[in-house]
Amino acid sequence: MAPRSANKTAAPSDKVGMICRALRRAIIEQALAPGAKLPEDSLGERFGVSRTIARHALGQLAAEGLVELRRNRIAVVATPSWQEARDAFDIRIELERLVVRQLAGKLTKAQVAELNAHVDAEDRARDGSDAVSIRLATEFHILLANMTNSPILVRYVSEVAYRCCLTLSLYSRPHSSECAINEHRAIIAALVKGDEAKVMSLMHSHLDSVASRALVAPAPQRGRDLLDILAPYAEESEGAGRVVKLSKVVRAR
Amino acid sequence: MAPRSANKTAAPSDKVGMICRALRRAIIEQALAPGAKLPEDSLGERFGVSRTIARHALGQLAAEGLVELRRNRIAVVATPSWQEARDAFDIRIELERLVVRQLAGKLTKAQVAELNAHVDAEDRARDGSDAVSIRLATEFHILLANMTNSPILVRYVSEVAYRCCLTLSLYSRPHSSECAINEHRAIIAALVKGDEAKVMSLMHSHLDSVASRALVAPAPQRGRDLLDILAPYAEESEGAGRVVKLSKVVRAR
DNA sequence: AGCGCCTTAATTGCATGCAGTTCGAGGAGC
DNA sequence: GCTCCTCGAACTGCATGCAATTAAGGCGCT
């Protein structure tokens, strides 16, 4: 039962695939924050390929919604609106309910072990950086999806999970992810027990709580602009109480 | 309420987008059957662009699952397995239930009119080619998704609907699509009435019936190979009862 | 005749070059 | 000092060229 059933659809040599994976990871670990610029040249240079390849990878990522491509403009890491975040979570809930419904009571011992191992890893990472915790939590869900052996489902769950991850980094506060870990354990238990209804409602409430923990309010209304983020710092700037050159900052973004 | 809220994620100039749209349409209308070869050169020539663009379009379509890309090989129209078809329909059901749940009782008059006009068009097309009927039926669902104003949902529903359309062309028989049209009308009515539960179950059974009408049995087991398709014709070939040059045919595929 | 090997034409993978557009810094004007 | 405008650098859009791989037809062999 090889867990390697990934994407059949990705044959563009895999230089492209490699860059995609690298960027995806950088994005969800917030090494690349939303809005970060991704010039083709730099990417190509960084990964030792030509612009052509970098460009192709960006296209791929754009199709997944992680990157925003505007004509004649530098590609940037996507900055989903609050509404889009909400939508993504709604879709995610349905898709993942489907996942666990298919999986309930059908997991092999090896698969259960793999899941447990992953959650253990999540546990161990609690002391480390938030970024890694978030990534692992996301990957738990993808691991689950993988076990359905449905490439389409895997692709959609992955995509939407990454997207949600991205929005979490935008709208959520410091993060108390311990509970998520317990919820993951509970889901595994219910899956093993094979109680379809139970595991579906567990997954539902799990994602719901993640979403609401993160998306409590459309706080930074339109989210993206630095204005809100910089507000607290404005007072401390060397000048008078006046807020510094906002127009400049806005354009800088 | 401009229905133009399509994809923010598609800015690669739109030469790419145009080719994608053309190919998608050709595929779902079965002008391009599953397995059909799609050489970059020919595509580029046909659309008056260079291979670079054609290639990019193919990549896009591959990400959507309509095209299969194998390293160093000519791209072909995807040939989903029966299992993949089943999976696609499962996902589609969940996504479209989400669509109508969001839409129930929230349609504007203009939107209702648009939907009715579309179904009328479906009705009118009943005499025409099957291909057009199928496309219109698919587009009804996409039109519905569009009205949610959720770009992500639109994208996923579109993708999965196209995929399903592709599999229908593979596994389904002549087609009795009249019932589908009535079902579409029933869905509109329930949406207007605003009965969430009703419309969700309607959509569920609608898609379910489409799926089971098409996917009755995993008849051509692993589907793709010409062997099964050619079996009935083998007898009639000019030679003895012997099946003709199988090895050659297999390679030809 | 049928089957397999080998040569050649087709096709992809990738990089690079050129033209057009955008970005951003610096200077003129208020 | 602040804003607006202008111009050079940076970047993208796209086509084309070259090397590597595959697909296909022709040859001799059985």
XYZ file of C-alpha atoms (C1' of nucleotides) in Angstrom:
566
model
C 0.000 0.000 0.000
C 2.313 2.643 -1.226
C 1.278 6.097 -0.090
C 2.944 7.402 -3.239
C -0.083 7.997 -5.357
C 0.445 11.711 -5.693
C -0.291 13.655 -8.863
C -0.368 11.955 -12.180
C -0.882 15.327 -13.737
C 2.577 16.692 -12.963
C 5.060 15.610 -15.558
C 6.596 18.932 -16.641
C 9.992 17.447 -15.954
C 9.812 18.205 -12.239
C 12.181 21.074 -12.219
C 8.930 22.950 -12.275
C 7.509 20.630 -9.651
C 10.495 21.141 -7.420
C 10.243 24.888 -7.568
C 6.537 24.679 -6.893
C 7.083 22.549 -3.832
C 9.797 24.827 -2.552
C 7.715 27.938 -3.029
C 4.617 26.355 -1.568
C 6.534 25.426 1.503
C 8.127 28.827 1.804
C 4.743 30.426 1.485
C 2.934 28.331 4.035
C 5.817 28.661 6.457
C 5.552 32.391 5.956
C 9.111 32.705 4.833
C 7.368 34.396 1.950
C 4.642 36.610 3.326
C 1.545 37.500 1.332
C 2.399 40.283 -1.047
C 6.039 39.259 -1.356
C 7.369 39.792 -4.830
C 8.445 36.866 -6.959
C 10.349 38.051 -10.025
C 10.987 35.352 -12.574
C 14.661 36.187 -12.900
C 15.429 35.937 -9.208
C 13.530 32.704 -8.898
C 15.301 31.228 -11.875
C 18.659 32.292 -10.569
C 17.907 30.972 -7.102
C 16.908 27.565 -8.393
C 19.437 27.396 -11.182
C 16.994 27.417 -14.070
C 15.900 29.866 -16.701
C 13.020 32.259 -16.483
C 10.961 29.913 -18.610
C 10.831 27.319 -15.878
C 10.327 29.790 -13.092
C 7.515 31.310 -15.081
C 5.887 27.951 -15.555
C 6.074 27.250 -11.847
C 4.495 30.585 -11.078
C 1.682 29.773 -13.446
C 1.107 26.518 -11.650
C 1.079 28.191 -8.261
C -1.257 30.852 -9.585
C -3.659 28.135 -10.683
C -3.569 26.871 -7.115
C -4.313 30.334 -5.807
C -1.110 30.760 -3.862
C 0.340 33.317 -6.212
C -1.217 36.272 -7.916
C -0.301 36.940 -11.519
C -1.107 40.281 -13.082
C -0.269 41.100 -16.639
C 3.112 42.700 -17.074
C 3.550 42.857 -13.353
C 5.754 41.062 -10.911
C 4.071 37.997 -9.456
C 3.319 38.226 -5.758
C 2.313 35.825 -3.052
C -1.466 35.894 -2.949
C -3.292 37.946 -0.373
C -6.716 36.370 -0.067
C -9.511 38.594 1.073
C -11.350 37.746 4.231
C -14.324 36.639 2.206
C -12.182 34.335 0.113
C -10.760 32.887 3.277
C -14.244 32.161 4.533
C -15.183 30.561 1.221
C -12.066 28.448 1.228
C -12.861 27.127 4.662
C -16.424 26.321 3.672
C -15.204 24.283 0.751
C -12.527 22.681 2.833
C -15.022 21.506 5.394
C -17.104 19.741 2.775
C -14.113 18.157 1.107
C -12.576 16.907 4.296
C -15.857 15.511 5.500
C -15.837 13.540 2.300
C -12.320 12.367 3.065
C -13.073 11.047 6.493
C -16.345 9.555 5.369
C -14.453 7.478 2.840
C -11.796 6.585 5.341
C -13.885 5.691 8.369
C -13.149 2.140 9.448
C -11.056 1.472 6.393
C -7.598 2.405 7.593
C -4.880 -0.210 7.632
C -2.680 -0.589 10.656
C 0.212 0.922 8.775
C -1.842 3.960 7.924
C -2.942 4.455 11.501
C 0.667 4.208 12.563
C 1.651 6.776 9.980
C -1.014 9.165 11.183
C -0.019 8.728 14.777
C 3.598 9.281 13.894
C 2.667 12.478 12.169
C 0.720 13.772 15.134
C 3.651 12.873 17.361
C 5.790 15.002 15.107
C 3.314 17.825 15.473
C 3.559 17.405 19.204
C 7.322 17.533 19.157
C 7.247 20.653 17.004
C 5.224 22.570 19.541
C 8.347 24.141 20.976
C 9.741 25.032 17.607
C 8.661 27.803 15.320
C 5.013 28.471 14.712
C 5.631 28.164 11.011
C 6.588 24.522 11.266
C 3.626 23.764 13.523
C 1.256 25.269 11.038
C 2.792 23.394 8.182
C 2.622 20.095 10.021
C -0.979 20.661 10.997
C -1.824 21.312 7.367
C 0.122 18.285 6.239
C -1.842 16.091 8.586
C -4.943 16.833 6.605
C -3.168 16.240 3.335
C -1.826 12.955 4.623
C -5.364 11.972 5.428
C -6.551 12.934 1.971
C -3.745 10.902 0.438
C -5.097 7.789 2.047
C -8.283 7.991 0.036
C -6.275 7.094 -3.068
C -8.349 9.563 -4.980
C -5.949 11.837 -6.855
C -8.620 14.423 -7.482
C -9.612 14.611 -3.871
C -5.985 14.801 -2.849
C -5.389 17.677 -5.184
C -8.365 19.679 -4.069
C -7.825 19.108 -0.383
C -4.174 20.019 -0.719
C -4.912 23.161 -2.621
C -7.607 24.378 -0.353
C -5.618 23.460 2.736
C -2.627 25.446 1.508
C -4.905 28.322 0.761
C -6.377 28.205 4.225
C -2.888 28.026 5.646
C -2.021 31.167 3.764
C -5.026 32.997 5.109
C -4.295 31.852 8.614
C -0.955 33.530 8.376
C -2.771 36.685 7.373
C -5.640 36.883 9.766
C -4.871 34.772 12.770
C -3.273 35.645 16.036
C -0.195 34.088 17.727
C -1.702 30.619 17.687
C -2.686 28.094 20.244
C -2.320 24.946 18.275
C -2.226 22.390 21.087
C -5.940 21.862 20.905
C -5.644 21.188 17.203
C -3.304 18.344 18.004
C -5.786 16.809 20.389
C -8.471 17.172 17.786
C -6.263 15.378 15.312
C -5.879 12.510 17.749
C -9.607 12.391 18.290
C -10.188 12.183 14.572
C -7.768 9.292 14.228
C -9.506 7.475 17.066
C -12.913 7.953 15.493
C -11.607 6.833 12.128
C -10.271 3.646 13.617
C -13.522 3.059 15.422
C -15.206 3.444 12.070
C -18.013 5.716 13.210
C -18.758 7.635 10.047
C -21.143 10.172 11.503
C -18.927 10.822 14.476
C -15.780 11.370 12.491
C -17.545 13.651 10.046
C -18.867 15.853 12.781
C -15.491 15.801 14.483
C -13.770 16.970 11.327
C -16.443 19.568 10.808
C -16.064 21.065 14.238
C -12.305 20.795 14.078
C -12.104 22.863 10.905
C -14.830 25.141 12.114
C -12.901 25.909 15.256
C -9.700 26.455 13.331
C -11.532 28.804 11.029
C -13.290 30.756 13.722
C -10.184 30.917 15.854
C -8.530 32.564 12.905
C -11.250 34.472 11.185
C -12.950 35.814 14.298
C -13.629 39.154 12.718
C -12.850 40.769 9.434
C -10.535 42.761 11.659
C -8.071 44.298 9.209
C -11.003 45.026 6.992
C -9.468 44.738 3.596
C -6.564 43.017 5.273
C -3.621 43.634 3.101
C -2.504 47.181 3.653
C 0.407 47.938 5.835
C -1.417 50.880 7.341
C -3.069 48.790 10.018
C 0.045 46.847 10.729
C 2.146 49.961 11.012
C -0.344 51.917 13.076
C 1.062 50.825 16.461
C 4.524 51.857 15.396
C 3.578 55.266 14.106
C 3.828 56.905 17.530
C 7.393 55.818 18.019
C 8.713 57.259 14.822
C 11.252 60.025 15.323
C 9.026 62.880 14.209
C 6.064 64.391 15.997
C 2.937 62.353 16.705
C 2.108 62.670 13.031
C 1.755 59.440 11.079
C 4.613 59.089 8.647
C 4.246 59.519 4.950
C 1.374 57.163 4.409
C 1.228 57.589 0.684
C 4.793 56.437 0.393
C 4.142 53.342 2.454
C 1.038 52.439 0.572
C 2.849 52.627 -2.694
C 5.748 50.687 -1.257
C 3.471 47.777 -0.571
C -24.308 42.652 -9.688
C -21.970 42.012 -12.525
C -21.650 38.332 -13.234
C -18.134 39.098 -14.401
C -16.246 37.970 -11.345
C -14.432 35.141 -13.034
C -10.855 34.225 -12.246
C -8.553 36.741 -10.759
C -5.827 34.164 -11.089
C -5.641 34.143 -14.873
C -3.585 37.001 -16.146
C -1.091 35.255 -18.436
C -2.075 37.684 -21.130
C -5.115 35.656 -22.154
C -3.672 34.247 -25.290
C -3.123 31.324 -23.015
C -6.588 31.734 -21.592
C -8.102 31.792 -25.035
C -6.405 28.597 -26.076
C -7.446 26.979 -22.837
C -11.041 27.925 -23.376
C -11.003 26.704 -26.960
C -9.449 23.394 -26.024
C -11.720 22.898 -23.053
C -14.679 23.425 -25.248
C -13.392 21.136 -27.959
C -12.758 18.483 -25.364
C -16.125 18.598 -23.689
C -17.872 18.682 -27.033
C -15.874 15.616 -27.937
C -14.371 17.219 -30.981
C -11.247 16.063 -29.227
C -11.812 12.595 -27.881
C -9.944 11.253 -24.868
C -6.536 10.107 -25.978
C -6.332 12.601 -28.831
C -2.840 13.918 -29.349
C -2.072 17.571 -28.747
C 1.366 18.485 -30.127
C 2.583 21.902 -29.098
C 3.561 22.894 -32.615
C 0.220 22.113 -34.176
C -1.614 23.911 -31.407
C 0.601 26.932 -31.744
C 0.201 27.011 -35.473
C -3.543 26.570 -35.242
C -3.927 29.434 -32.808
C -1.282 31.647 -34.303
C 1.097 31.620 -31.376
C 4.415 30.072 -30.543
C 4.952 26.760 -28.838
C 5.699 28.609 -25.630
C 2.119 29.736 -25.315
C 0.611 26.472 -26.427
C 2.777 24.716 -23.920
C 1.651 26.994 -21.152
C -1.968 26.362 -22.030
C -1.403 22.632 -21.963
C 0.139 22.967 -18.535
C -2.923 24.810 -17.346
C -5.266 22.217 -18.765
C -3.184 19.464 -17.242
C -3.569 21.103 -13.852
C -7.307 20.976 -14.428
C -7.103 17.306 -15.266
C -8.363 17.600 -18.813
C -5.017 16.886 -20.399
C -2.379 14.366 -19.571
C 1.242 15.434 -19.727
C 3.993 12.830 -19.782
C 7.612 13.800 -19.891
C 8.989 14.042 -23.401
C 5.750 12.764 -24.828
C 2.995 14.345 -26.788
C 0.240 15.672 -24.559
C -3.066 13.859 -24.909
C -6.614 14.525 -23.847
C -7.035 12.848 -20.478
C -8.699 9.470 -20.204
C -9.967 9.268 -16.648
C -10.363 5.819 -15.182
C -13.751 4.687 -14.057
C -12.692 5.077 -10.455
C -11.562 8.637 -11.071
C -14.888 9.360 -12.677
C -16.684 8.072 -9.594
C -14.453 10.184 -7.352
C -15.041 13.260 -9.447
C -18.770 12.849 -9.168
C -18.566 12.375 -5.414
C -16.665 15.607 -5.070
C -18.941 17.359 -7.477
C -21.995 16.417 -5.483
C -20.588 17.932 -2.321
C -19.441 21.092 -4.041
C -22.688 21.689 -5.828
C -24.689 21.075 -2.699
C -22.616 23.856 -1.217
C -23.433 26.057 -4.176
C -27.173 25.677 -3.956
C -27.099 25.969 -0.189
C -25.491 29.372 -0.530
C -27.855 30.364 -3.285
C -31.191 29.200 -1.880
C -33.562 32.114 -1.631
C -30.848 34.619 -2.485
C -31.197 34.849 -6.242
C -32.050 38.167 -7.812
C -34.717 38.377 -10.444
C -32.107 38.955 -13.107
C -30.272 35.829 -12.060
C -33.414 33.732 -12.156
C -34.112 35.077 -15.609
C -30.593 34.201 -16.704
C -30.961 30.666 -15.421
C -34.300 30.206 -17.112
C -32.912 31.561 -20.359
C -30.106 29.055 -20.154
C -32.438 26.144 -19.597
C -34.521 27.352 -22.511
C -31.386 27.233 -24.599
C -30.780 23.691 -23.402
C -34.294 22.840 -24.456
C -33.807 24.328 -27.879
C -30.576 22.433 -28.341
C -32.249 19.088 -27.814
C -32.595 18.559 -31.532
C -29.021 19.547 -32.238
C -25.920 17.546 -31.603
C -25.467 15.662 -28.379
C -22.196 17.464 -27.885
C -23.850 20.839 -27.557
C -26.500 19.484 -25.215
C -23.881 18.071 -22.933
C -21.925 21.285 -22.949
C -24.984 23.353 -22.144
C -25.987 21.041 -19.321
C -22.522 21.400 -17.857
C -22.575 25.141 -18.280
C -25.816 25.368 -16.360
C -24.014 24.135 -13.291
C -21.142 26.507 -13.856
C -23.544 29.384 -14.279
C -25.036 28.463 -10.947
C -21.630 28.358 -9.315
C -20.806 31.748 -10.754
C -23.690 33.263 -8.874
C -22.129 32.457 -5.547
C -19.501 35.123 -6.243
C -16.958 32.826 -4.701
C -14.088 32.569 -7.166
C -12.696 29.491 -5.483
C -15.974 27.671 -5.595
C -16.457 28.677 -9.207
C -13.087 27.309 -10.111
C -13.549 23.995 -8.393
C -17.059 23.430 -9.645
C -16.021 24.305 -13.179
C -13.060 21.998 -13.094
C -14.859 19.070 -11.673
C -17.830 19.608 -13.945
C -15.610 19.621 -17.022
C -13.942 16.505 -15.753
C -17.260 14.798 -15.278
C -18.280 15.892 -18.743
C -15.164 14.265 -20.104
C -15.899 11.005 -18.355
C -19.480 11.062 -19.527
C -18.234 11.127 -23.073
C -16.182 8.063 -22.226
C -18.547 5.877 -20.320
C -22.050 6.955 -21.074
C -24.480 5.704 -23.645
C -26.360 7.698 -26.332
C -27.878 10.034 -23.777
C -31.319 10.824 -22.639
C -30.833 14.348 -21.476
C -34.445 15.524 -21.423
C -34.875 14.512 -17.831
C -31.804 16.540 -16.928
C -33.502 19.624 -18.276
C -36.551 19.060 -16.118
C -34.325 18.537 -13.157
C -32.612 21.825 -13.871
C -35.976 23.560 -13.874
C -36.914 21.916 -10.604
C -33.674 23.141 -9.049
C -34.335 26.701 -10.156
C -37.824 26.537 -8.702
C -36.560 25.251 -5.374
C -33.842 27.894 -5.311
C -36.402 30.628 -5.799
C -38.602 29.149 -3.125
C -35.564 29.270 -0.864
C -35.967 25.809 0.579
C -32.382 24.975 1.442
C -32.869 21.343 2.348
C -35.060 20.681 -0.656
C -32.712 22.215 -3.173
C -29.732 20.418 -1.712
C -31.430 17.060 -1.982
C -32.632 17.925 -5.466
C -29.136 18.726 -6.589
C -27.858 15.611 -4.920
C -30.270 13.329 -6.669
C -29.860 15.180 -9.941
C -26.128 14.609 -9.995
C -26.528 11.152 -8.625
C -28.828 10.213 -11.437
C -26.570 11.738 -14.042
C -23.686 9.793 -12.584
C -25.473 6.485 -12.335
C -27.023 6.906 -15.752
C -23.503 7.184 -17.058
C -21.436 5.073 -14.758
C -23.831 2.189 -14.406
C -21.097 -0.403 -14.455
C -17.368 -0.333 -14.702
C -18.171 -1.879 -18.040
C -14.993 -1.160 -19.974
C -13.110 -2.247 -16.884
C -9.950 -0.212 -17.036
C -11.729 1.855 -19.605
C -9.064 3.321 -21.775
C -7.763 0.532 -23.920
C -9.075 0.113 -27.371
C -9.210 -3.626 -26.937
C -12.597 -3.581 -25.289
C -13.949 -1.015 -27.649
C -12.750 -2.946 -30.658
C -13.879 -6.335 -29.385
C -17.329 -6.214 -31.039
C -15.745 -5.326 -34.360
C -13.161 -8.065 -34.299
C -15.558 -10.647 -35.708
C -16.362 -8.562 -38.719
C -12.822 -8.007 -39.801
C -12.053 -9.544 -43.151
C -9.824 -12.341 -41.834
C -10.816 -15.398 -39.865
C -12.401 -15.089 -36.412
C -8.989 -14.237 -35.027
C -8.592 -10.854 -33.319
C -6.467 -8.561 -35.421
C -2.935 -7.522 -34.586
C -3.465 -6.632 -30.971
C 0.084 -5.595 -30.280
C -0.049 -3.008 -33.030
C -3.314 -1.562 -31.765
C -2.147 -1.327 -28.210
C 0.914 0.589 -29.247
C -1.141 2.806 -31.468
C -3.179 3.935 -28.530
C 4.146 -13.016 -44.994
C 5.395 -11.818 -39.956
C 8.660 -9.954 -36.430
C 12.375 -7.071 -34.681
C 16.170 -3.704 -35.266
C 17.857 0.545 -36.901
C 17.692 4.959 -39.020
C 15.295 9.371 -39.511
C 11.686 12.655 -38.854
C 8.847 14.686 -35.110
C 8.468 16.501 -30.880
C 9.588 18.044 -26.335
C 12.809 20.529 -22.660
C 14.990 24.417 -21.910
C 17.604 28.761 -22.544
C 18.140 33.045 -24.580
C 17.025 37.393 -27.157
C 14.146 41.295 -28.316
C 10.254 44.361 -27.726
C 6.915 46.492 -24.811
C 5.375 47.715 -20.139
C 5.917 48.846 -15.408
C 8.543 50.353 -11.471
C 10.974 53.716 -8.898
C 14.272 57.303 -8.168
C 15.482 61.967 -9.044
C 14.500 66.607 -10.657
C 11.287 70.575 -11.866
C 7.451 73.178 -10.325
C 4.321 74.951 -6.762
C 8.849 70.842 1.896
C 5.494 68.378 -0.927
C 3.671 66.835 -5.339
C 3.948 65.755 -10.086
C 6.509 64.517 -14.002
C 10.167 62.363 -16.478
C 13.531 58.975 -17.586
C 16.488 54.914 -16.844
C 16.463 50.282 -14.964
C 13.913 46.255 -14.193
C 10.725 43.026 -15.510
C 7.439 40.597 -18.225
C 5.435 38.616 -22.939
C 6.609 36.066 -26.479
C 9.230 33.836 -30.214
C 12.948 31.225 -31.682
C 17.056 28.099 -31.534
C 19.569 23.988 -30.026
C 20.103 19.617 -27.709
C 17.840 15.467 -26.110
C 14.181 12.190 -26.387
C 10.566 9.848 -28.588
C 7.715 8.091 -32.374
C 7.521 5.914 -36.869
C 8.806 3.966 -41.135
C 11.962 0.885 -43.714
C 15.173 -2.735 -43.826
C 16.742 -7.385 -43.321
C 15.927 -11.727 -40.885
C 13.138 -15.824 -39.768
